[in-house]
Amino acid sequence: MKNIYIILLSLFALLFTAPALRASEQESGDGHSGGELNPKEILFEHLGDGYGWEVPFNHHKRIPLPVIVYASDGFHCFLSSKVSDGKVYKDGDVEFMIAPKSSPYSGKVVELADGKEVKPRFDISITKNVCALFISAFIVCCMAFAVVRFYKKNGMRAPRKGVGAIESLIVFIYDGVVKSTLGDQAKRFAPYLLTVFFFIFTMNILGLIVVFPGGANLTGNVAVTLVLAICTFLATNLFGTKHYWKEIFWPDVPLWLKFPLPIMPIIEIFGMFTKPAALTVRLFANMMGGHMIVLVLTLLIFIFAAMNPFAGGGTTVLSVAFSIFMLLLDVLVSFIQAYVFTMLSTIFISLAQEHEHKKEEHQEIKAHEA
């Protein structure tokens, strides 16, 4: 059993040092010449998006993805391998390439017109992050349908193994978060909240895996977390009760705080937008920070090796050990961040579902007195 643990830890270390090794080789040209290491560039490269998916252990090759752009003469669709590594691809009368780092459109597919780089009117390409979103959504659907199929086939028998683990997470989130917070409204919002939890958790876990289909830093992309936060914002405000909106535009505070200067209504309206902003930044910052720490610890190996071979050898063991520790910690953080996002979304929705309890209680007291 101990040998199995050692093998697994070694594989984790190898998987996480591989990206930095590839980046180091790219910086030095062929991996053996004395190029200068640029940690900042390496970090942004691995945490960013791209038109291809890196192949582990052979990082000179990438899995090509579809490039779909609307250029000056209409739509064009081709594989990203045709424009990778500085290639220029001619499709009809239009030439395309990926803009170099010196260009204002660095890393984006551009159209060449009279020797100048022109940004296409629309770029709806299936990039690495977009593809990872589809994969994450597919995995979440498979998990949900696996539970449904089990109960259709076996009735009310308790599931085991993978299906049992999925069901335990569903029960944990539904009973511990959704039902305990929303009460009678739990069944109404449970499908959305459970989907959000599993979707975020799946994206977080896939982001920690270097081998395809993992490696995409989805929740470390502010655009992804912003869309998730907007979904919670819409669920909160579109289904808000009359009492919720009354407390925003005419809250129960002294009149001088509402008229003639609407101080409290302005604060309440501002608070409507700070809640999704907090959800966006919280998830984005935590997951981005975790990825950056692992990458920085791995890059220390190559930074110290460039300074002194002996220092590099001593740093390797320490960096790999800390990288493995941070990786295991990130697995826990992946669950915690999905849980926190779901919990806060549930609380925000529950605040919008409140009714005017004081009037109801007052009427009940009067009825008892009569």
Coordinates of N, CA, C and O in Angstrom, one line a residue, residues 21 31 33-34 56 68 86 110 129 152 191 194 255 268 304 316 338:
L21 N 8.2 22.8 -17.1 CA 9.3 22.3 -17.9 C 9.1 22.7 -19.3 O 10.0 23.2 -20.0
G31 N 15.2 24.1 -25.4 CA 15.2 23.4 -24.2 C 16.6 23.2 -23.7 O 16.9 22.8 -22.5
S33 N 19.4 25.5 -25.0 CA 20.2 26.7 -25.1 C 19.9 27.6 -23.9 O 18.9 27.5 -23.2
G34 N 20.8 28.6 -23.7 CA 20.7 29.4 -22.5 C 19.7 30.5 -22.6 O 20.2 31.7 -22.6
P56 N 0.4 16.6 -22.7 CA 1.4 16.4 -21.7 C 2.6 15.6 -22.2 O 2.5 14.7 -23.0
I68 N -13.5 29.6 -35.3 CA -14.7 30.1 -36.1 C -14.7 31.6 -36.0 O -14.9 32.2 -34.9
G86 N 3.2 30.4 -35.5 CA 3.5 31.5 -36.4 C 3.1 31.2 -37.9 O 3.4 32.0 -38.8
V110 N -6.1 36.8 -36.0 CA -6.4 38.1 -36.7 C -6.4 37.8 -38.2 O -5.8 36.8 -38.7
N129 N -10.8 27.1 -23.0 CA -11.8 27.3 -21.9 C -13.2 27.0 -22.3 O -14.0 26.4 -21.5
K152 N -34.4 4.7 -11.1 CA -35.4 4.1 -12.0 C -35.3 2.6 -12.1 O -36.3 1.9 -12.2
P191 N -32.9 22.8 -8.0 CA -32.2 22.4 -9.3 C -31.1 23.4 -9.7 O -30.0 22.9 -10.1
L194 N -28.1 23.1 -6.9 CA -27.3 21.9 -7.0 C -26.5 21.9 -8.3 O -25.3 21.4 -8.3
L255 N -37.9 58.3 8.3 CA -38.3 59.0 7.0 C -37.2 59.9 6.5 O -37.0 60.0 5.2
E268 N -29.4 50.4 -0.7 CA -29.9 49.1 -0.9 C -29.8 48.7 -2.4 O -29.5 47.5 -2.7
F304 N 16.2 28.5 -9.5 CA 17.4 28.2 -8.7 C 18.4 27.4 -9.6 O 19.6 27.6 -9.4
T316 N 14.6 21.3 -5.8 CA 13.6 20.4 -6.5 C 12.8 19.6 -5.5 O 11.6 19.6 -5.6
A338 N -16.8 25.7 -4.0 CA -18.1 25.4 -4.6 C -19.2 25.4 -3.5 O -20.3 25.9 -3.8

